[in-house]
Amino acid sequence: MKQQTGKKDSALYVGIDLGTSRSAISASNDIKDWVESYVGWPKDFIAAKVLGKDVLFGSEALENRLSLELYRPLERGVIKEGIERNEEAVRELIRYMIGLVKPQPEQKIYAIVGVPADTLKINKLAIRKAVSEYVNSLMVVSEPFSVAYGLNLLNNALIIDLGAGTVDFCIMHGSIPDENDQKTILTAGDYVDEQLYSYMSEKYPDSTFNLNMIRQFKERYSFVGDTEEAIHVEIPVNGRPVMHDITNEIRRACESILPAIIDTTSEMIARFDPEFQAKIKRNIVVAGGGSLIRGIAQYISNALKEYGPCNVRCVEEPLYAGSDGALKLAADMPEKYWEEL
Amino acid sequence: MMKLLRRETQLRQTLLKALYDENLRVIGKKPATKASRFPFLKGRLLFLYVMLLLFSFGYTDYLNPLVSSNDAVINATIQHRNYAGDYPDEIFPSDYSSLLNETAVPLKRVFGLEVKTIIIDAGHGGDDPGAIGTLGTMEKNITLDIAQRLKERLEEHMRYNVLMTREKDKSLSLKRRIEIANSSKADIFISIHVNYLPAKPIDIIETYYFGPSSDENTLRLAAKENEGSRYSLSDYNEVIQKIGNTLKLQESRVLAAQIQKNLFLHMKTLNKNVLDFGVKRAPFLVLLGVDMPGILVEVACLSNKEEEYKLNNPNYREDIARYLEAGIIQYLLNGRSNS
Ligand SMILES: Nc1ncnc2c1ncn2[C@@H]1O[C@H](COP(=O)(O)OP(=O)(O)O)[C@@H](O)[C@H]1O
Ligand SMILES: [Zn+2]
């Protein structure tokens, strides 16, 4: 990301996407990185000794979860204890992520933080508080909006952000999206996992698997529509690894969220006048981890076609679409605005 | 082309400025926009107003002890799984953690602070025993007991008005249930039932909202649960076909999903063999009739003998009530996206 003025070069601009399941950061020094949104503190001092750390993040935290108090701070809930610990988890996560992009000592940091669309209803102030310790100035923005800004989709477009806990829809029509332009539904990635779990339990009652394994299968093999080849995975049965065909289960689970997505899409588009409808339909973009489901754009596009031509595509880098957009916002933001914040 | 570019630059500037203003407001550096809903507020101002409103909800809620006590209640429910030592902990720690991760509980999100009215419908009653287990356990008694427990649990929150279609063992037609629900002006309708699947020795949990279905088993179940009405499904065929994707339907689906998710994931920790039959549509007349979002949940399976034993244990029924509560609360706190 290029900076326009010499003055700006002295500061480090960062775009952060704080997700429920994954968080990413993009910085103006061209460093990007991501982490699974888990923060864990050792349960007791023995655990702390064994782990050799005061706090663990991402996959490392997940791997050691039995010795940790584990938080997924942006999930709509806490697992234990109260709100303070959750806010602290956000604070730790931010500190860690800013560390990942290696700011110079004393370098000023200006940050735009994208949060799940429904976090706007929670407590933006708490998020500000958590972030502000580590940056000189910051702004909080809703995630689909930063994705749209990053892709230069300021007008005539619909963003479908398919995350873990929610699918967020956002229509861009040349102004800041208002209440009517955004909608959230709850059957998203986690729901696919649950469906897959139940289909597989039904088909293979004697096999041993858990939700983490299920999620890995999904992320590895997800698809909708037709597939060229069958999907086989190894799962223990009575302690022995056995190959299981899960092709249909994967397809059914992935497709289970599509009717609601398609309904919501056509319903949101239908609110606009026909000319605008036609334009939006040529500009539908699927983002978020769910956009990696093979065939998803084609499937949605086929389903919407009966009401006229449409074009659905997936973002190129779902992991960084939000943080890159936030970085672009940060870089474009006039200097004087930063000073006020 | 130039013009287009200029327009885009302008648009960008407007968006950046609006974002900046909104953030200023969050930290209280600018006086709040007057909270009124005039047409001229459309567009940018409306957006800011909405943000402000949402923010202030979030904020009040953050300070609201009621909500944290909700959290405590629900958290307690999650931790409480090894009750009375009756049911061995059959689930592996790794399963358990991942299950916990999946069953998030609401933190501090509310979309309104007004009191919500919930109406609970205990299935069957009086002359209509519903399903009967091999040990003689009657569905009507189980549904009433769970409904009462659920009512008490919800009332402890001090912010819900909780009503029941019946509080005793008495006959009640579907028509009467619908009338009671509609005249109560409740916000949501929860009908509690217990499944009976004679052909299969399995144990399932499933939640329904109203809609057409082509699945034979579902239709059979609907015919059974519709028995208490003087109508036949064919009387409603036209309505069923016509019912579109209304707000009530969408809300019912979200409510059903929250209840199914909470009930199943938690019950699974107590009973490894329980299967998730998910959220389904079915033409239950009682759900068609009520004006508010409504669901019908089949909380357990009386045809399964082990399950019948468990249903006779008050702790087990309390657990079911607790997880129904968790689903309802989760819906009320986050469920509706646009309302
Ligand atoms: N290849 C994949 N196929 C299907 N789903 C995926 C894939 N990769 C990630 N996901 C799912 O995407 C969701 C996370 O998406 P993300 O946009 O990071 O969500 P959030 O913003 O909620 O953190 C998870 O449910 C994850 O399992
Ligand atoms: Zn019944």
CSV table of N, CA and C in Angstrom, one decimal, chain B residues 7 21 30 37 46-47 70 73 75 79-80 83-84 90 96 127 136 151 153 175 178 194 252 280 299-300 303 305 318:
chain,number,residue,atom,x,y,z
B,7,ARG,N,-16.6,11.8,-9.3
B,7,ARG,CA,-17.8,11.4,-8.5
B,7,ARG,C,-17.3,10.3,-7.5
B,21,ASP,N,-17.0,10.8,11.7
B,21,ASP,CA,-18.0,11.4,12.5
B,21,ASP,C,-18.6,10.3,13.5
B,30,LYS,N,-18.7,14.5,20.1
B,30,LYS,CA,-19.6,15.4,19.4
B,30,LYS,C,-21.0,15.2,20.1
B,37,ARG,N,-37.2,10.4,14.6
B,37,ARG,CA,-37.3,9.6,13.3
B,37,ARG,C,-38.0,10.4,12.3
B,46,LEU,N,-29.5,9.2,9.1
B,46,LEU,CA,-30.2,8.1,9.7
B,46,LEU,C,-29.2,7.0,10.1
B,47,PHE,N,-28.2,6.8,9.3
B,47,PHE,CA,-27.1,5.9,9.6
B,47,PHE,C,-26.5,6.2,10.9
B,70,ASN,N,-27.9,-12.8,33.6
B,70,ASN,CA,-28.2,-13.8,32.6
B,70,ASN,C,-27.0,-14.7,32.2
B,73,VAL,N,-26.3,-17.1,34.7
B,73,VAL,CA,-27.3,-18.3,34.7
B,73,VAL,C,-26.9,-19.2,33.6
B,75,ASN,N,-24.1,-19.5,31.9
B,75,ASN,CA,-22.8,-20.1,32.1
B,75,ASN,C,-22.9,-21.3,33.1
B,79,GLN,N,-21.8,-25.3,32.7
B,79,GLN,CA,-20.9,-26.0,33.5
B,79,GLN,C,-21.6,-27.2,34.2
B,80,HIS,N,-22.8,-27.0,34.5
B,80,HIS,CA,-23.6,-28.0,35.2
B,80,HIS,C,-23.9,-29.2,34.2
B,83,TYR,N,-24.7,-33.6,36.8
B,83,TYR,CA,-25.6,-33.5,38.0
B,83,TYR,C,-25.9,-34.9,38.6
B,84,ALA,N,-26.0,-34.8,39.9
B,84,ALA,CA,-26.4,-35.9,40.7
B,84,ALA,C,-25.6,-37.2,40.5
B,90,GLU,N,-19.6,-39.3,29.7
B,90,GLU,CA,-19.2,-40.2,28.7
B,90,GLU,C,-18.4,-39.5,27.5
B,96,TYR,N,-15.7,-32.2,24.6
B,96,TYR,CA,-16.4,-31.3,25.5
B,96,TYR,C,-16.0,-29.8,25.1
B,127,ASP,N,-57.9,-35.3,28.5
B,127,ASP,CA,-58.2,-36.5,27.8
B,127,ASP,C,-57.2,-37.0,26.8
B,136,GLY,N,-45.4,-46.5,30.8
B,136,GLY,CA,-46.7,-45.8,31.1
B,136,GLY,C,-46.5,-44.3,31.3
B,151,LYS,N,-40.9,-22.0,32.7
B,151,LYS,CA,-41.6,-20.7,33.1
B,151,LYS,C,-40.8,-20.1,34.3
B,153,ARG,N,-37.8,-20.7,35.3
B,153,ARG,CA,-36.4,-20.2,35.0
B,153,ARG,C,-36.5,-18.9,34.3
B,175,LYS,N,-57.4,-24.9,18.8
B,175,LYS,CA,-58.0,-23.6,18.6
B,175,LYS,C,-57.9,-22.7,19.8
B,178,ILE,N,-54.5,-21.5,20.4
B,178,ILE,CA,-54.2,-20.3,19.5
B,178,ILE,C,-54.8,-19.0,20.0
B,194,VAL,N,-43.1,-34.3,23.2
B,194,VAL,CA,-42.1,-35.4,23.3
B,194,VAL,C,-42.4,-36.4,22.2
B,252,SER,N,-39.3,-17.3,13.2
B,252,SER,CA,-39.5,-18.6,13.7
B,252,SER,C,-38.4,-19.5,13.4
B,280,LYS,N,-36.7,-28.1,11.3
B,280,LYS,CA,-37.5,-28.5,10.1
B,280,LYS,C,-38.8,-27.7,10.0
B,299,VAL,N,-38.7,-32.5,22.5
B,299,VAL,CA,-37.5,-32.4,23.4
B,299,VAL,C,-36.8,-33.8,23.6
B,300,ALA,N,-37.5,-34.9,23.4
B,300,ALA,CA,-36.9,-36.2,23.7
B,300,ALA,C,-37.8,-37.2,23.0
B,303,SER,N,-40.4,-43.2,23.0
B,303,SER,CA,-40.4,-44.6,22.5
B,303,SER,C,-39.1,-45.3,22.9
B,305,LYS,N,-36.7,-46.5,25.6
B,305,LYS,CA,-36.9,-46.9,27.0
B,305,LYS,C,-36.0,-46.2,28.0
B,318,GLU,N,-35.4,-30.8,34.5
B,318,GLU,CA,-34.8,-29.5,34.7
B,318,GLU,C,-33.8,-29.1,33.7
